[in-house]
Amino acid sequence: MSITLISKEGAQFLVSKPVADRIGVVRDCAYGADFWLGYAVATDDSMGITLANVTSSILSKILVWCEHYKDMEPLVDGDSNMEFPEWDMAYIGHDMNQILFVLEAADYLHIPGLLLLACKGIADVLDGRNPRGICDLLGIVMDFSHRQEVDMDKENGYWRWFLHPT
Amino acid sequence: MRAFSSPLPYVITASPPVTPALTLSHSPSDSPLPVVEDSAYLTTGVTDEPDVLPNLFEHVLPRELQLHCIRSIVVVCEEEYERDIRSGRWTVYRASQERWIGSAKGHREIVKLSRVSRSWRSLAFDGQLWSSLDFSHYSQITRSTVQHIVSSASPFVKHASILGLPRLFPILAKGLAAPSIPQTQLRSLNLRGCRHISTGPLHLLIATSPMLETVNFCASSAVTNYTMNLLATHCPQLKIVDVTRCPYLSGSGIIALGSIASGPPVDGKIRKQSMIRELRMAGLRYANVDVLTSMGQHIPDLEVLDLSGSRLLMDTALEAFVFCTKDSACDKVALTSREAGHDPAEMLTHYRRLTKLRHLNLSSCPEITDRTCSNLAHAVPKLEFLELADLGGAMKDDGLVHLLSTVPHIRRVDLDDAMDITDRVLDALTPPPPDPHSAHSVAKPEPGEKLEHLVLSYVANISNEAVLRLIRACTKLRVLEVDNTRVSDSVLREFVRTVRKRKMQGAEIVAVDCRSVGKAVVSELAAHTRPRRGWKAWEAQAMGYDDGSPHADIHVSGPSLTAAQDECDETKIILKSFWSWQAVDTATALRERRRRLIGSRRLTEGDLSLSRLVARGGLDPDLVREDQLEGDGEERGAANGGERRRSRWVIRWSGGRGGMGGSMYIGTEPQAAAAAGGNNGDDRGCVIM
């Protein structure tokens, strides 16, 4: 059986049950209520679920992940093991904006495994950059006054050279 | 800002005109867009790239997700380190270059994020990220940084460790036991090595931490007997206590620790029992019969007991530890006089308390004799580690054999310096060969079947044959220390052969100062052994371990170590002897010389000819064995007098002149060295093989 997911723009994605099972919200909406109420689940392809906060490009990317993980046990919150570390890192990539939107959508759609992966992706991008580089990357304005910077340098002591945003 | 975070989106529609966000409905038949086919959805669909907002991280993500991302930095760093180790990319050279690895690197990166902006500063110092405070890696961290972290994290901290950093203790104690916090969440507290800290803040911290499970106050002068009172009163969950070498602690503190935790007896019976599993109190003053009696009554679940270095501990104290009568409520075992080690003619039944001890350390207790072993027989059936080092001639065969025959799960025995014991002890540890016809041997293991680590250093009376029998019969034996004994070459050969047959990792044999172990056997076994247990860490760089991998300065010609000496290969057996020590010295001298050459860039004639040879492709620079090292110190002028002195020392020691000793070359001689022609014409016999 299949389910149609409708993105923000209205694009429709036909997905099979094991793939849709990865998405917590869809699982709860499509099966949860009907199961608990004792009704049979609709078996035709015409059932549609609108995900109004997820754009088509992000939804298609998320569905790639769901397709890859469709045979795995769903992760529960707090679980941190990854089945395919190499594939995961190649999938999430280093495009910060895209990871951010995937993270936001994974939170919205309740996909703990993807949420974890996206957080790791962001951490991987942040790791090893100096503070100035992070500002440029994320469009952050350094809002410390000169005096605060001097104070922080003093506070950080020996680590000053490491922490200094240059 | 937190518009899309709920798992049920239809309750939080972003703005009024938007239709319900998630609907379960039949899609209209006149859909404007065609339904994408199952296999093709990955490539089709509207590709509408969202506008990139400035500072997307803070605008899009709620604070919990921002914190989750920052917390993931630690996970990413740990995984990266593990991946490097697994794939073999973590080499000694890298370890000497990268000090910060794993979670230590991750937490450092988080502190770095505090310099990005004000909002990131509040993120980086959010208490949720700092529930485990371990400052032991950061010896240079300033007090104000610690102050900042502790004050923001204090309600969250579960594990605190300031190992070796006593200057941080006032900040930690003040921050954690702040007046605004009635109780801390501390589960473990590690103050090891904080010698001179004040008692008051420590007591306040203990009194406000009811969930403490693990404390380590090793060598702290702040710990007094009253500290133990407080621990027993306020920390009912306490399981692991380490008060090793606390100078102001005495036996009465330990009595209080057990008896107060148990509470007062009701109707003469103890209702509650202390939960302590592990008690390490090496060097305790006044560890006498009263202390051990109290421990036996009030801390019955003790599994690890370290009493080493207790000068007043006597045999009667250990006897009192397992003492019980017929009417005692504890688990007990009834023994005949012979089983209890008494005169068989007595015809009495003796009772001993069955303890749960798994690790007992009585090393360096001058009053302890083998009578203690006899008294503990049958009372410690779960014993795995037994340490009786440095007891000298007081340790005799009878008691030891009696005890060892009743401990089937024994895994480690330390009998260092037990000079009077004989082969009978080894025979007691040697399990009989497995009998294929009897089934009960599976159910009940024999003593010695699980033996992994045996220390027999300075045990002068054991014979070579007994050690050989033990090596063959103990199938799990991994570490054998036989310093200054009568063992000979055959023990080394047999150990290496059996370990290789059993495919064990990290096996070790120590045979320093054994007169019967010759130079020949060490070089014979060189292909399967390594002289030291190398480890790859920033802290280990002073040891100069070699892992056989090429160094970064490989392009510089000069003397180099061969790849034959891989000290980090776990499949190789560590063989420590006088001769392998010499090999380490030789390697160190070679490395030092190479470093000097590279540093000064003053290549001598021989080095230049070598480099020319390398340039022609005739010689692998990492395979050059520097035979020239011997006897060429005077010719090759060192940079200054100190180095000249060192090189002369190398020559004197490396032999050929004194007629004995000689430099040790471990490993097969590289073919390339032979190709170097006249350079290795050194046939003075000081290089083995």
PDB file of C-alpha atoms in Angstrom, chain B residues 318-572:
ATOM      1  CA  LEU B 318      41.319 -10.887  58.198  1.00  0.00           C
ATOM      2  CA  GLU B 319      40.097 -13.783  60.314  1.00  0.00           C
ATOM      3  CA  ALA B 320      37.665 -11.413  62.004  1.00  0.00           C
ATOM      4  CA  PHE B 321      36.497 -10.193  58.583  1.00  0.00           C
ATOM      5  CA  VAL B 322      35.113 -13.647  57.724  1.00  0.00           C
ATOM      6  CA  PHE B 323      34.188 -14.602  61.260  1.00  0.00           C
ATOM      7  CA  CYS B 324      30.681 -15.775  61.994  1.00  0.00           C
ATOM      8  CA  THR B 325      28.970 -18.188  64.309  1.00  0.00           C
ATOM      9  CA  LYS B 326      26.391 -20.868  63.763  1.00  0.00           C
ATOM     10  CA  ASP B 327      23.600 -18.430  64.606  1.00  0.00           C
ATOM     11  CA  SER B 328      24.728 -15.600  62.389  1.00  0.00           C
ATOM     12  CA  ALA B 329      22.198 -14.402  59.844  1.00  0.00           C
ATOM     13  CA  CYS B 330      24.727 -13.970  57.052  1.00  0.00           C
ATOM     14  CA  ASP B 331      25.613 -16.469  54.330  1.00  0.00           C
ATOM     15  CA  LYS B 332      28.064 -18.899  55.846  1.00  0.00           C
ATOM     16  CA  VAL B 333      29.933 -22.080  55.137  1.00  0.00           C
ATOM     17  CA  ALA B 334      30.534 -24.912  57.597  1.00  0.00           C
ATOM     18  CA  LEU B 335      34.021 -26.433  57.538  1.00  0.00           C
ATOM     19  CA  THR B 336      35.727 -29.325  59.208  1.00  0.00           C
ATOM     20  CA  SER B 337      38.887 -28.674  61.125  1.00  0.00           C
ATOM     21  CA  ARG B 338      41.029 -29.898  58.258  1.00  0.00           C
ATOM     22  CA  GLU B 339      39.219 -27.657  55.760  1.00  0.00           C
ATOM     23  CA  ALA B 340      39.569 -24.697  58.089  1.00  0.00           C
ATOM     24  CA  GLY B 341      43.284 -25.273  58.357  1.00  0.00           C
ATOM     25  CA  HIS B 342      43.229 -26.329  61.999  1.00  0.00           C
ATOM     26  CA  ASP B 343      44.386 -29.500  63.672  1.00  0.00           C
ATOM     27  CA  PRO B 344      42.354 -32.369  62.148  1.00  0.00           C
ATOM     28  CA  ALA B 345      42.078 -34.024  65.519  1.00  0.00           C
ATOM     29  CA  GLU B 346      39.884 -31.214  66.857  1.00  0.00           C
ATOM     30  CA  MET B 347      36.587 -32.659  65.533  1.00  0.00           C
ATOM     31  CA  LEU B 348      34.904 -29.252  65.567  1.00  0.00           C
ATOM     32  CA  THR B 349      32.758 -27.528  62.980  1.00  0.00           C
ATOM     33  CA  HIS B 350      34.038 -24.136  61.981  1.00  0.00           C
ATOM     34  CA  TYR B 351      31.898 -21.439  60.360  1.00  0.00           C
ATOM     35  CA  ARG B 352      33.049 -18.743  57.999  1.00  0.00           C
ATOM     36  CA  ARG B 353      31.116 -15.913  56.422  1.00  0.00           C
ATOM     37  CA  LEU B 354      30.771 -16.285  52.663  1.00  0.00           C
ATOM     38  CA  THR B 355      31.964 -13.007  51.236  1.00  0.00           C
ATOM     39  CA  LYS B 356      31.386 -11.607  47.759  1.00  0.00           C
ATOM     40  CA  LEU B 357      34.988 -10.455  47.403  1.00  0.00           C
ATOM     41  CA  ARG B 358      36.282 -10.437  43.842  1.00  0.00           C
ATOM     42  CA  HIS B 359      39.447  -8.418  44.355  1.00  0.00           C
ATOM     43  CA  LEU B 360      41.591  -8.525  47.474  1.00  0.00           C
ATOM     44  CA  ASN B 361      44.810  -6.583  47.804  1.00  0.00           C
ATOM     45  CA  LEU B 362      47.021  -7.241  50.829  1.00  0.00           C
ATOM     46  CA  SER B 363      50.329  -6.190  49.298  1.00  0.00           C
ATOM     47  CA  SER B 364      52.978  -4.590  51.473  1.00  0.00           C
ATOM     48  CA  CYS B 365      51.283  -5.420  54.769  1.00  0.00           C
ATOM     49  CA  PRO B 366      54.311  -6.465  56.825  1.00  0.00           C
ATOM     50  CA  GLU B 367      52.347  -8.383  59.456  1.00  0.00           C
ATOM     51  CA  ILE B 368      50.401 -10.560  57.037  1.00  0.00           C
ATOM     52  CA  THR B 369      51.510 -14.191  56.640  1.00  0.00           C
ATOM     53  CA  ASP B 370      50.140 -17.178  54.802  1.00  0.00           C
ATOM     54  CA  ARG B 371      47.973 -17.839  57.857  1.00  0.00           C
ATOM     55  CA  THR B 372      45.637 -15.201  56.381  1.00  0.00           C
ATOM     56  CA  CYS B 373      45.309 -17.242  53.197  1.00  0.00           C
ATOM     57  CA  SER B 374      44.410 -20.255  55.253  1.00  0.00           C
ATOM     58  CA  ASN B 375      41.801 -18.248  57.122  1.00  0.00           C
ATOM     59  CA  LEU B 376      40.236 -16.980  53.911  1.00  0.00           C
ATOM     60  CA  ALA B 377      39.990 -20.411  52.264  1.00  0.00           C
ATOM     61  CA  HIS B 378      36.396 -21.357  51.399  1.00  0.00           C
ATOM     62  CA  ALA B 379      35.212 -17.851  52.383  1.00  0.00           C
ATOM     63  CA  VAL B 380      36.052 -16.135  49.090  1.00  0.00           C
ATOM     64  CA  PRO B 381      34.687 -18.433  46.369  1.00  0.00           C
ATOM     65  CA  LYS B 382      34.211 -15.569  43.888  1.00  0.00           C
ATOM     66  CA  LEU B 383      37.746 -14.214  44.177  1.00  0.00           C
ATOM     67  CA  GLU B 384      39.252 -13.163  40.844  1.00  0.00           C
ATOM     68  CA  PHE B 385      42.174 -10.885  41.725  1.00  0.00           C
ATOM     69  CA  LEU B 386      44.515 -11.720  44.599  1.00  0.00           C
ATOM     70  CA  GLU B 387      47.471  -9.441  45.270  1.00  0.00           C
ATOM     71  CA  LEU B 388      50.001 -10.555  47.872  1.00  0.00           C
ATOM     72  CA  ALA B 389      53.084  -8.726  46.685  1.00  0.00           C
ATOM     73  CA  ASP B 390      55.962  -7.565  48.823  1.00  0.00           C
ATOM     74  CA  LEU B 391      55.272  -9.917  51.728  1.00  0.00           C
ATOM     75  CA  GLY B 392      58.696 -11.541  51.588  1.00  0.00           C
ATOM     76  CA  GLY B 393      59.398 -14.751  53.415  1.00  0.00           C
ATOM     77  CA  ALA B 394      56.169 -14.600  55.407  1.00  0.00           C
ATOM     78  CA  MET B 395      54.305 -16.178  52.531  1.00  0.00           C
ATOM     79  CA  LYS B 396      54.674 -19.964  52.638  1.00  0.00           C
ATOM     80  CA  ASP B 397      53.289 -22.790  50.579  1.00  0.00           C
ATOM     81  CA  ASP B 398      50.703 -24.281  52.911  1.00  0.00           C
ATOM     82  CA  GLY B 399      48.356 -21.341  53.295  1.00  0.00           C
ATOM     83  CA  LEU B 400      48.598 -20.302  49.671  1.00  0.00           C
ATOM     84  CA  VAL B 401      47.888 -23.785  48.337  1.00  0.00           C
ATOM     85  CA  HIS B 402      44.970 -24.067  50.742  1.00  0.00           C
ATOM     86  CA  LEU B 403      43.452 -20.788  49.498  1.00  0.00           C
ATOM     87  CA  LEU B 404      44.187 -21.256  45.803  1.00  0.00           C
ATOM     88  CA  SER B 405      42.490 -24.636  45.723  1.00  0.00           C
ATOM     89  CA  THR B 406      39.213 -22.985  46.797  1.00  0.00           C
ATOM     90  CA  VAL B 407      39.110 -20.084  44.320  1.00  0.00           C
ATOM     91  CA  PRO B 408      38.076 -21.506  40.934  1.00  0.00           C
ATOM     92  CA  HIS B 409      37.491 -18.116  39.310  1.00  0.00           C
ATOM     93  CA  ILE B 410      40.943 -16.709  39.992  1.00  0.00           C
ATOM     94  CA  ARG B 411      42.221 -14.527  37.149  1.00  0.00           C
ATOM     95  CA  ARG B 412      45.154 -12.624  38.545  1.00  0.00           C
ATOM     96  CA  VAL B 413      47.661 -13.587  41.233  1.00  0.00           C
ATOM     97  CA  ASP B 414      50.483 -11.338  42.351  1.00  0.00           C
ATOM     98  CA  LEU B 415      53.127 -13.142  44.429  1.00  0.00           C
ATOM     99  CA  ASP B 416      55.944 -10.693  43.876  1.00  0.00           C
ATOM    100  CA  ASP B 417      58.818 -11.241  46.322  1.00  0.00           C
ATOM    101  CA  ALA B 418      57.321 -14.386  47.912  1.00  0.00           C
ATOM    102  CA  MET B 419      60.769 -15.874  48.105  1.00  0.00           C
ATOM    103  CA  ASP B 420      59.907 -19.024  50.037  1.00  0.00           C
ATOM    104  CA  ILE B 421      57.170 -20.514  47.914  1.00  0.00           C
ATOM    105  CA  THR B 422      57.897 -23.534  45.786  1.00  0.00           C
ATOM    106  CA  ASP B 423      56.451 -25.450  42.883  1.00  0.00           C
ATOM    107  CA  ARG B 424      53.515 -26.601  45.020  1.00  0.00           C
ATOM    108  CA  VAL B 425      51.876 -23.200  44.588  1.00  0.00           C
ATOM    109  CA  LEU B 426      52.260 -23.351  40.821  1.00  0.00           C
ATOM    110  CA  ASP B 427      50.848 -26.864  40.802  1.00  0.00           C
ATOM    111  CA  ALA B 428      47.830 -25.620  42.728  1.00  0.00           C
ATOM    112  CA  LEU B 429      47.297 -23.027  40.003  1.00  0.00           C
ATOM    113  CA  THR B 430      47.791 -25.524  37.193  1.00  0.00           C
ATOM    114  CA  PRO B 431      44.450 -27.005  36.206  1.00  0.00           C
ATOM    115  CA  PRO B 432      44.418 -30.716  35.352  1.00  0.00           C
ATOM    116  CA  PRO B 433      44.122 -31.541  31.667  1.00  0.00           C
ATOM    117  CA  PRO B 434      40.494 -31.516  30.548  1.00  0.00           C
ATOM    118  CA  ASP B 435      38.856 -34.899  30.799  1.00  0.00           C
ATOM    119  CA  PRO B 436      36.562 -35.458  27.827  1.00  0.00           C
ATOM    120  CA  HIS B 437      34.558 -38.127  29.676  1.00  0.00           C
ATOM    121  CA  SER B 438      33.532 -36.154  32.740  1.00  0.00           C
ATOM    122  CA  ALA B 439      30.712 -33.700  32.326  1.00  0.00           C
ATOM    123  CA  HIS B 440      30.930 -31.951  35.673  1.00  0.00           C
ATOM    124  CA  SER B 441      34.127 -30.134  34.824  1.00  0.00           C
ATOM    125  CA  VAL B 442      32.057 -27.797  32.686  1.00  0.00           C
ATOM    126  CA  ALA B 443      29.848 -26.880  35.597  1.00  0.00           C
ATOM    127  CA  LYS B 444      32.636 -26.375  38.108  1.00  0.00           C
ATOM    128  CA  PRO B 445      35.805 -24.690  36.883  1.00  0.00           C
ATOM    129  CA  GLU B 446      39.115 -25.743  38.323  1.00  0.00           C
ATOM    130  CA  PRO B 447      41.445 -23.182  39.906  1.00  0.00           C
ATOM    131  CA  GLY B 448      43.702 -21.820  37.204  1.00  0.00           C
ATOM    132  CA  GLU B 449      41.405 -22.366  34.265  1.00  0.00           C
ATOM    133  CA  LYS B 450      40.665 -18.652  34.111  1.00  0.00           C
ATOM    134  CA  LEU B 451      44.128 -17.451  35.114  1.00  0.00           C
ATOM    135  CA  GLU B 452      45.241 -14.509  32.970  1.00  0.00           C
ATOM    136  CA  HIS B 453      47.930 -12.671  34.884  1.00  0.00           C
ATOM    137  CA  LEU B 454      50.569 -14.220  37.135  1.00  0.00           C
ATOM    138  CA  VAL B 455      53.390 -12.373  38.850  1.00  0.00           C
ATOM    139  CA  LEU B 456      56.209 -14.559  40.171  1.00  0.00           C
ATOM    140  CA  SER B 457      59.002 -12.011  40.306  1.00  0.00           C
ATOM    141  CA  TYR B 458      61.755 -12.727  42.820  1.00  0.00           C
ATOM    142  CA  VAL B 459      60.266 -16.144  43.563  1.00  0.00           C
ATOM    143  CA  ALA B 460      63.626 -17.819  43.594  1.00  0.00           C
ATOM    144  CA  ASN B 461      62.629 -21.389  44.345  1.00  0.00           C
ATOM    145  CA  ILE B 462      60.340 -22.213  41.458  1.00  0.00           C
ATOM    146  CA  SER B 463      61.620 -24.513  38.795  1.00  0.00           C
ATOM    147  CA  ASN B 464      61.592 -24.146  35.072  1.00  0.00           C
ATOM    148  CA  GLU B 465      59.468 -27.255  34.577  1.00  0.00           C
ATOM    149  CA  ALA B 466      56.688 -26.073  36.882  1.00  0.00           C
ATOM    150  CA  VAL B 467      56.406 -22.806  34.962  1.00  0.00           C
ATOM    151  CA  LEU B 468      56.332 -24.721  31.686  1.00  0.00           C
ATOM    152  CA  ARG B 469      53.535 -26.960  32.958  1.00  0.00           C
ATOM    153  CA  LEU B 470      51.584 -23.899  34.057  1.00  0.00           C
ATOM    154  CA  ILE B 471      51.979 -22.173  30.682  1.00  0.00           C
ATOM    155  CA  ARG B 472      50.724 -25.244  28.859  1.00  0.00           C
ATOM    156  CA  ALA B 473      47.762 -25.878  31.161  1.00  0.00           C
ATOM    157  CA  CYS B 474      46.453 -22.341  31.764  1.00  0.00           C
ATOM    158  CA  THR B 475      44.808 -21.618  28.456  1.00  0.00           C
ATOM    159  CA  LYS B 476      43.879 -18.020  29.294  1.00  0.00           C
ATOM    160  CA  LEU B 477      47.303 -16.955  30.586  1.00  0.00           C
ATOM    161  CA  ARG B 478      48.204 -13.643  28.990  1.00  0.00           C
ATOM    162  CA  VAL B 479      50.714 -11.917  31.258  1.00  0.00           C
ATOM    163  CA  LEU B 480      53.549 -13.707  33.054  1.00  0.00           C
ATOM    164  CA  GLU B 481      56.149 -11.882  35.112  1.00  0.00           C
ATOM    165  CA  VAL B 482      59.159 -13.939  36.161  1.00  0.00           C
ATOM    166  CA  ASP B 483      61.838 -11.354  37.002  1.00  0.00           C
ATOM    167  CA  ASN B 484      64.898 -12.643  38.780  1.00  0.00           C
ATOM    168  CA  THR B 485      63.891 -16.302  38.796  1.00  0.00           C
ATOM    169  CA  ARG B 486      65.478 -19.480  37.565  1.00  0.00           C
ATOM    170  CA  VAL B 487      63.416 -19.720  34.393  1.00  0.00           C
ATOM    171  CA  SER B 488      65.376 -20.260  31.227  1.00  0.00           C
ATOM    172  CA  ASP B 489      65.037 -19.803  27.496  1.00  0.00           C
ATOM    173  CA  SER B 490      62.556 -22.642  27.166  1.00  0.00           C
ATOM    174  CA  VAL B 491      59.925 -20.748  29.172  1.00  0.00           C
ATOM    175  CA  LEU B 492      60.185 -17.778  26.838  1.00  0.00           C
ATOM    176  CA  ARG B 493      59.975 -19.971  23.761  1.00  0.00           C
ATOM    177  CA  GLU B 494      57.049 -21.938  25.121  1.00  0.00           C
ATOM    178  CA  PHE B 495      55.160 -18.825  26.173  1.00  0.00           C
ATOM    179  CA  VAL B 496      55.581 -17.193  22.785  1.00  0.00           C
ATOM    180  CA  ARG B 497      54.641 -20.406  21.004  1.00  0.00           C
ATOM    181  CA  THR B 498      51.475 -21.067  23.043  1.00  0.00           C
ATOM    182  CA  VAL B 499      50.309 -17.453  22.941  1.00  0.00           C
ATOM    183  CA  ARG B 500      50.711 -17.374  19.175  1.00  0.00           C
ATOM    184  CA  LYS B 501      48.842 -20.644  18.914  1.00  0.00           C
ATOM    185  CA  ARG B 502      46.017 -19.262  21.047  1.00  0.00           C
ATOM    186  CA  LYS B 503      46.023 -15.999  19.034  1.00  0.00           C
ATOM    187  CA  MET B 504      45.938 -13.743  22.104  1.00  0.00           C
ATOM    188  CA  GLN B 505      46.148  -9.977  21.997  1.00  0.00           C
ATOM    189  CA  GLY B 506      48.416  -7.935  24.212  1.00  0.00           C
ATOM    190  CA  ALA B 507      50.288 -10.847  25.799  1.00  0.00           C
ATOM    191  CA  GLU B 508      53.346 -10.031  27.879  1.00  0.00           C
ATOM    192  CA  ILE B 509      56.233 -11.867  29.476  1.00  0.00           C
ATOM    193  CA  VAL B 510      58.677 -10.112  31.774  1.00  0.00           C
ATOM    194  CA  ALA B 511      61.987 -11.866  32.395  1.00  0.00           C
ATOM    195  CA  VAL B 512      64.378  -9.170  33.517  1.00  0.00           C
ATOM    196  CA  ASP B 513      67.394 -10.258  35.549  1.00  0.00           C
ATOM    197  CA  CYS B 514      66.968 -13.934  34.745  1.00  0.00           C
ATOM    198  CA  ARG B 515      70.444 -15.373  34.465  1.00  0.00           C
ATOM    199  CA  SER B 516      69.372 -18.287  32.334  1.00  0.00           C
ATOM    200  CA  VAL B 517      67.759 -16.102  29.703  1.00  0.00           C
ATOM    201  CA  GLY B 518      70.318 -15.408  27.045  1.00  0.00           C
ATOM    202  CA  LYS B 519      70.736 -12.917  24.308  1.00  0.00           C
ATOM    203  CA  ALA B 520      70.189 -15.526  21.649  1.00  0.00           C
ATOM    204  CA  VAL B 521      66.623 -16.365  22.586  1.00  0.00           C
ATOM    205  CA  VAL B 522      65.590 -12.724  22.629  1.00  0.00           C
ATOM    206  CA  SER B 523      66.809 -12.182  19.113  1.00  0.00           C
ATOM    207  CA  GLU B 524      65.382 -15.524  18.045  1.00  0.00           C
ATOM    208  CA  LEU B 525      61.926 -14.448  19.170  1.00  0.00           C
ATOM    209  CA  ALA B 526      62.328 -10.917  17.870  1.00  0.00           C
ATOM    210  CA  ALA B 527      60.018 -11.399  14.924  1.00  0.00           C
ATOM    211  CA  HIS B 528      57.059 -12.140  17.176  1.00  0.00           C
ATOM    212  CA  THR B 529      57.813  -9.833  20.082  1.00  0.00           C
ATOM    213  CA  ARG B 530      58.103  -6.166  20.897  1.00  0.00           C
ATOM    214  CA  PRO B 531      60.117  -4.643  23.725  1.00  0.00           C
ATOM    215  CA  ARG B 532      57.451  -2.340  25.149  1.00  0.00           C
ATOM    216  CA  ARG B 533      53.694  -1.912  25.271  1.00  0.00           C
ATOM    217  CA  GLY B 534      53.375   1.146  23.093  1.00  0.00           C
ATOM    218  CA  TRP B 535      50.351   3.398  23.188  1.00  0.00           C
ATOM    219  CA  LYS B 536      49.431   6.256  20.967  1.00  0.00           C
ATOM    220  CA  ALA B 537      48.635   9.399  22.866  1.00  0.00           C
ATOM    221  CA  TRP B 538      49.930  12.884  23.242  1.00  0.00           C
ATOM    222  CA  GLU B 539      51.058  12.061  26.760  1.00  0.00           C
ATOM    223  CA  ALA B 540      53.164   9.152  25.495  1.00  0.00           C
ATOM    224  CA  GLN B 541      55.377  11.102  23.152  1.00  0.00           C
ATOM    225  CA  ALA B 542      58.220  11.318  25.646  1.00  0.00           C
ATOM    226  CA  MET B 543      58.439   7.536  25.557  1.00  0.00           C
ATOM    227  CA  GLY B 544      59.131   7.630  21.850  1.00  0.00           C
ATOM    228  CA  TYR B 545      57.121   4.578  20.889  1.00  0.00           C
ATOM    229  CA  ASP B 546      57.502   3.299  17.396  1.00  0.00           C
ATOM    230  CA  ASP B 547      54.516   2.046  15.492  1.00  0.00           C
ATOM    231  CA  GLY B 548      56.308   1.149  12.310  1.00  0.00           C
ATOM    232  CA  SER B 549      54.560   3.840  10.302  1.00  0.00           C
ATOM    233  CA  PRO B 550      56.568   6.357   8.309  1.00  0.00           C
ATOM    234  CA  HIS B 551      57.086   9.676   9.998  1.00  0.00           C
ATOM    235  CA  ALA B 552      56.402  13.032   8.499  1.00  0.00           C
ATOM    236  CA  ASP B 553      60.082  13.764   8.079  1.00  0.00           C
ATOM    237  CA  ILE B 554      60.683  10.676   5.977  1.00  0.00           C
ATOM    238  CA  HIS B 555      61.928  12.730   3.058  1.00  0.00           C
ATOM    239  CA  VAL B 556      64.897  13.841   5.108  1.00  0.00           C
ATOM    240  CA  SER B 557      67.696  11.404   4.783  1.00  0.00           C
ATOM    241  CA  GLY B 558      69.386  10.231   7.882  1.00  0.00           C
ATOM    242  CA  PRO B 559      69.419   7.330  10.280  1.00  0.00           C
ATOM    243  CA  SER B 560      66.022   5.880  10.835  1.00  0.00           C
ATOM    244  CA  LEU B 561      64.347   3.114  12.696  1.00  0.00           C
ATOM    245  CA  THR B 562      63.345   0.073  10.824  1.00  0.00           C
ATOM    246  CA  ALA B 563      59.776  -1.009  10.451  1.00  0.00           C
ATOM    247  CA  ALA B 564      60.575  -4.208  12.275  1.00  0.00           C
ATOM    248  CA  GLN B 565      60.016  -2.561  15.643  1.00  0.00           C
ATOM    249  CA  ASP B 566      56.316  -2.033  15.888  1.00  0.00           C
ATOM    250  CA  GLU B 567      55.664  -1.417  19.553  1.00  0.00           C
ATOM    251  CA  CYS B 568      51.949  -0.792  19.125  1.00  0.00           C
ATOM    252  CA  ASP B 569      51.043  -4.044  17.361  1.00  0.00           C
ATOM    253  CA  GLU B 570      48.687  -5.860  19.741  1.00  0.00           C
ATOM    254  CA  THR B 571      49.274  -9.217  18.095  1.00  0.00           C
ATOM    255  CA  LYS B 572      52.951  -9.159  19.042  1.00  0.00           C
TER     256      LYS B 572
END
